[in-house]
Amino acid sequence: QVHLVESGGGSVQAGESLRLSCTAHGSTYRYCMGWFRQAPGKEREVVARLHTSGGITYYTDSVKDRFTISQDNTKTTLYLQMMSLKPEDTAMYYCAAATSIQCRVRPGIENFGVWGQGTQVTVSS
């Protein structure tokens, strides 16, 4: 069993920064972790994800060079450092974990089976 708890969302002005955190509780091994977001009326999309062993990362094009995904040394806390935020980054942000090694070759959202409750990020212009 794995339980994820996000924190760090908020309301900021365009150009400002935020850091999201996601703490994992439970002993089930997590092969991949990721941040996803969902804006009103839109589908949930991947923002960034990483392989917990080896640290391979992936970013969606719209956040490259602005966002950084990372984890702490104990691999229990996942971070998303967001810089130069834009109004289009406004969304509910979710942390997710994949407990199957398949996530390394099939990184689709459907392979992330454990989700946090979400944290709202609002960026105003």
mmCIF file with all atom_site columns, N, CA and C in Angstrom, residues 45-75:
data_model
loop_
_atom_site.group_PDB
_atom_site.id
_atom_site.type_symbol
_atom_site.label_atom_id
_atom_site.label_alt_id
_atom_site.label_comp_id
_atom_site.label_asym_id
_atom_site.label_entity_id
_atom_site.label_seq_id
_atom_site.pdbx_PDB_ins_code
_atom_site.Cartn_x
_atom_site.Cartn_y
_atom_site.Cartn_z
_atom_site.occupancy
_atom_site.B_iso_or_equiv
_atom_site.pdbx_formal_charge
_atom_site.auth_seq_id
_atom_site.auth_comp_id
_atom_site.auth_asym_id
_atom_site.auth_atom_id
_atom_site.pdbx_PDB_model_num
ATOM 1  N N  . GLU A 1 45 ? -2.737 15.517 -17.819 1.00 0.00 ? 45 GLU A N  1
ATOM 2  C CA . GLU A 1 45 ? -1.550 15.328 -18.626 1.00 0.00 ? 45 GLU A CA 1
ATOM 3  C C  . GLU A 1 45 ? -0.313 15.188 -17.744 1.00 0.00 ? 45 GLU A C  1
ATOM 4  N N  . VAL A 1 46 ? 0.671  14.505 -18.290 1.00 0.00 ? 46 VAL A N  1
ATOM 5  C CA . VAL A 1 46 ? 1.923  14.377 -17.559 1.00 0.00 ? 46 VAL A CA 1
ATOM 6  C C  . VAL A 1 46 ? 2.684  15.689 -17.636 1.00 0.00 ? 46 VAL A C  1
ATOM 7  N N  . VAL A 1 47 ? 3.279  16.071 -16.543 1.00 0.00 ? 47 VAL A N  1
ATOM 8  C CA . VAL A 1 47 ? 4.151  17.235 -16.497 1.00 0.00 ? 47 VAL A CA 1
ATOM 9  C C  . VAL A 1 47 ? 5.612  16.771 -16.499 1.00 0.00 ? 47 VAL A C  1
ATOM 10 N N  . ALA A 1 48 ? 5.918  15.867 -15.591 1.00 0.00 ? 48 ALA A N  1
ATOM 11 C CA . ALA A 1 48 ? 7.275  15.344 -15.468 1.00 0.00 ? 48 ALA A CA 1
ATOM 12 C C  . ALA A 1 48 ? 7.210  14.021 -14.731 1.00 0.00 ? 48 ALA A C  1
ATOM 13 N N  . ARG A 1 49 ? 8.132  13.157 -15.043 1.00 0.00 ? 49 ARG A N  1
ATOM 14 C CA . ARG A 1 49 ? 8.185  11.893 -14.329 1.00 0.00 ? 49 ARG A CA 1
ATOM 15 C C  . ARG A 1 49 ? 9.637  11.430 -14.250 1.00 0.00 ? 49 ARG A C  1
ATOM 16 N N  . LEU A 1 50 ? 9.886  10.519 -13.328 1.00 0.00 ? 50 LEU A N  1
ATOM 17 C CA . LEU A 1 50 ? 11.241 9.997  -13.215 1.00 0.00 ? 50 LEU A CA 1
ATOM 18 C C  . LEU A 1 50 ? 11.232 8.539  -12.799 1.00 0.00 ? 50 LEU A C  1
ATOM 19 N N  . HIS A 1 51 ? 12.323 7.846  -13.131 1.00 0.00 ? 51 HIS A N  1
ATOM 20 C CA . HIS A 1 51 ? 12.553 6.500  -12.642 1.00 0.00 ? 51 HIS A CA 1
ATOM 21 C C  . HIS A 1 51 ? 13.218 6.646  -11.273 1.00 0.00 ? 51 HIS A C  1
ATOM 22 N N  . THR A 1 52 ? 12.643 6.042  -10.266 1.00 0.00 ? 52 THR A N  1
ATOM 23 C CA . THR A 1 52 ? 13.169 6.240  -8.918  1.00 0.00 ? 52 THR A CA 1
ATOM 24 C C  . THR A 1 52 ? 14.559 5.639  -8.749  1.00 0.00 ? 52 THR A C  1
ATOM 25 N N  . SER A 1 53 ? 14.880 4.644  -9.524  1.00 0.00 ? 53 SER A N  1
ATOM 26 C CA . SER A 1 53 ? 16.225 4.083  -9.504  1.00 0.00 ? 53 SER A CA 1
ATOM 27 C C  . SER A 1 53 ? 16.922 4.481  -10.794 1.00 0.00 ? 53 SER A C  1
ATOM 28 N N  . GLY A 1 54 ? 17.940 5.276  -10.680 1.00 0.00 ? 54 GLY A N  1
ATOM 29 C CA . GLY A 1 54 ? 18.645 5.735  -11.869 1.00 0.00 ? 54 GLY A CA 1
ATOM 30 C C  . GLY A 1 54 ? 18.357 7.178  -12.209 1.00 0.00 ? 54 GLY A C  1
ATOM 31 N N  . GLY A 1 55 ? 17.185 7.668  -11.795 1.00 0.00 ? 55 GLY A N  1
ATOM 32 C CA . GLY A 1 55 ? 16.891 9.079  -11.938 1.00 0.00 ? 55 GLY A CA 1
ATOM 33 C C  . GLY A 1 55 ? 16.590 9.583  -13.332 1.00 0.00 ? 55 GLY A C  1
ATOM 34 N N  . ILE A 1 56 ? 16.289 8.687  -14.262 1.00 0.00 ? 56 ILE A N  1
ATOM 35 C CA . ILE A 1 56 ? 15.933 9.144  -15.606 1.00 0.00 ? 56 ILE A CA 1
ATOM 36 C C  . ILE A 1 56 ? 14.674 9.985  -15.519 1.00 0.00 ? 56 ILE A C  1
ATOM 37 N N  . THR A 1 57 ? 14.709 11.145 -16.179 1.00 0.00 ? 57 THR A N  1
ATOM 38 C CA . THR A 1 57 ? 13.582 12.063 -16.119 1.00 0.00 ? 57 THR A CA 1
ATOM 39 C C  . THR A 1 57 ? 12.998 12.338 -17.493 1.00 0.00 ? 57 THR A C  1
ATOM 40 N N  . TYR A 1 58 ? 11.770 12.759 -17.480 1.00 0.00 ? 58 TYR A N  1
ATOM 41 C CA . TYR A 1 58 ? 11.054 13.148 -18.697 1.00 0.00 ? 58 TYR A CA 1
ATOM 42 C C  . TYR A 1 58 ? 10.220 14.376 -18.362 1.00 0.00 ? 58 TYR A C  1
ATOM 43 N N  . TYR A 1 59 ? 10.178 15.328 -19.319 1.00 0.00 ? 59 TYR A N  1
ATOM 44 C CA . TYR A 1 59 ? 9.364  16.522 -19.153 1.00 0.00 ? 59 TYR A CA 1
ATOM 45 C C  . TYR A 1 59 ? 8.512  16.731 -20.394 1.00 0.00 ? 59 TYR A C  1
ATOM 46 N N  . THR A 1 60 ? 7.308  17.179 -20.191 1.00 0.00 ? 60 THR A N  1
ATOM 47 C CA . THR A 1 60 ? 6.512  17.581 -21.330 1.00 0.00 ? 60 THR A CA 1
ATOM 48 C C  . THR A 1 60 ? 7.120  18.865 -21.891 1.00 0.00 ? 60 THR A C  1
ATOM 49 N N  . ASP A 1 61 ? 6.988  19.070 -23.180 1.00 0.00 ? 61 ASP A N  1
ATOM 50 C CA . ASP A 1 61 ? 7.688  20.164 -23.852 1.00 0.00 ? 61 ASP A CA 1
ATOM 51 C C  . ASP A 1 61 ? 7.401  21.531 -23.236 1.00 0.00 ? 61 ASP A C  1
ATOM 52 N N  . SER A 1 62 ? 6.184  21.749 -22.805 1.00 0.00 ? 62 SER A N  1
ATOM 53 C CA . SER A 1 62 ? 5.800  23.084 -22.349 1.00 0.00 ? 62 SER A CA 1
ATOM 54 C C  . SER A 1 62 ? 6.469  23.497 -21.035 1.00 0.00 ? 62 SER A C  1
ATOM 55 N N  . VAL A 1 63 ? 7.082  22.545 -20.328 1.00 0.00 ? 63 VAL A N  1
ATOM 56 C CA . VAL A 1 63 ? 7.708  22.892 -19.051 1.00 0.00 ? 63 VAL A CA 1
ATOM 57 C C  . VAL A 1 63 ? 9.219  22.695 -19.056 1.00 0.00 ? 63 VAL A C  1
ATOM 58 N N  . LYS A 1 64 ? 9.740  22.200 -20.148 1.00 0.00 ? 64 LYS A N  1
ATOM 59 C CA . LYS A 1 64 ? 11.192 21.998 -20.220 1.00 0.00 ? 64 LYS A CA 1
ATOM 60 C C  . LYS A 1 64 ? 11.912 23.307 -19.959 1.00 0.00 ? 64 LYS A C  1
ATOM 61 N N  . ASP A 1 65 ? 13.001 23.236 -19.235 1.00 0.00 ? 65 ASP A N  1
ATOM 62 C CA . ASP A 1 65 ? 13.842 24.383 -18.871 1.00 0.00 ? 65 ASP A CA 1
ATOM 63 C C  . ASP A 1 65 ? 13.192 25.298 -17.847 1.00 0.00 ? 65 ASP A C  1
ATOM 64 N N  . ARG A 1 66 ? 11.982 24.959 -17.403 1.00 0.00 ? 66 ARG A N  1
ATOM 65 C CA . ARG A 1 66 ? 11.342 25.756 -16.359 1.00 0.00 ? 66 ARG A CA 1
ATOM 66 C C  . ARG A 1 66 ? 11.063 24.936 -15.103 1.00 0.00 ? 66 ARG A C  1
ATOM 67 N N  . PHE A 1 67 ? 10.729 23.675 -15.286 1.00 0.00 ? 67 PHE A N  1
ATOM 68 C CA . PHE A 1 67 ? 10.383 22.800 -14.165 1.00 0.00 ? 67 PHE A CA 1
ATOM 69 C C  . PHE A 1 67 ? 11.479 21.757 -13.967 1.00 0.00 ? 67 PHE A C  1
ATOM 70 N N  . THR A 1 68 ? 11.668 21.356 -12.713 1.00 0.00 ? 68 THR A N  1
ATOM 71 C CA . THR A 1 68 ? 12.623 20.302 -12.399 1.00 0.00 ? 68 THR A CA 1
ATOM 72 C C  . THR A 1 68 ? 11.996 19.315 -11.429 1.00 0.00 ? 68 THR A C  1
ATOM 73 N N  . ILE A 1 69 ? 12.005 18.049 -11.807 1.00 0.00 ? 69 ILE A N  1
ATOM 74 C CA . ILE A 1 69 ? 11.509 16.996 -10.929 1.00 0.00 ? 69 ILE A CA 1
ATOM 75 C C  . ILE A 1 69 ? 12.696 16.357 -10.226 1.00 0.00 ? 69 ILE A C  1
ATOM 76 N N  . SER A 1 70 ? 12.518 16.040 -8.967  1.00 0.00 ? 70 SER A N  1
ATOM 77 C CA . SER A 1 70 ? 13.607 15.415 -8.212  1.00 0.00 ? 70 SER A CA 1
ATOM 78 C C  . SER A 1 70 ? 13.024 14.637 -7.039  1.00 0.00 ? 70 SER A C  1
ATOM 79 N N  . GLN A 1 71 ? 13.871 13.856 -6.399  1.00 0.00 ? 71 GLN A N  1
ATOM 80 C CA . GLN A 1 71 ? 13.452 13.115 -5.216  1.00 0.00 ? 71 GLN A CA 1
ATOM 81 C C  . GLN A 1 71 ? 14.535 13.217 -4.162  1.00 0.00 ? 71 GLN A C  1
ATOM 82 N N  . ASP A 1 72 ? 14.174 13.024 -2.918  1.00 0.00 ? 72 ASP A N  1
ATOM 83 C CA . ASP A 1 72 ? 15.177 13.072 -1.872  1.00 0.00 ? 72 ASP A CA 1
ATOM 84 C C  . ASP A 1 72 ? 15.940 11.747 -1.816  1.00 0.00 ? 72 ASP A C  1
ATOM 85 N N  . ASN A 1 73 ? 16.974 11.718 -1.009  1.00 0.00 ? 73 ASN A N  1
ATOM 86 C CA . ASN A 1 73 ? 17.848 10.538 -0.981  1.00 0.00 ? 73 ASN A CA 1
ATOM 87 C C  . ASN A 1 73 ? 17.132 9.287  -0.494  1.00 0.00 ? 73 ASN A C  1
ATOM 88 N N  . THR A 1 74 ? 16.102 9.463  0.318   1.00 0.00 ? 74 THR A N  1
ATOM 89 C CA . THR A 1 74 ? 15.373 8.298  0.815   1.00 0.00 ? 74 THR A CA 1
ATOM 90 C C  . THR A 1 74 ? 14.294 7.834  -0.161  1.00 0.00 ? 74 THR A C  1
ATOM 91 N N  . LYS A 1 75 ? 14.094 8.600  -1.223  1.00 0.00 ? 75 LYS A N  1
ATOM 92 C CA . LYS A 1 75 ? 13.079 8.285  -2.248  1.00 0.00 ? 75 LYS A CA 1
ATOM 93 C C  . LYS A 1 75 ? 11.673 8.261  -1.675  1.00 0.00 ? 75 LYS A C  1
#
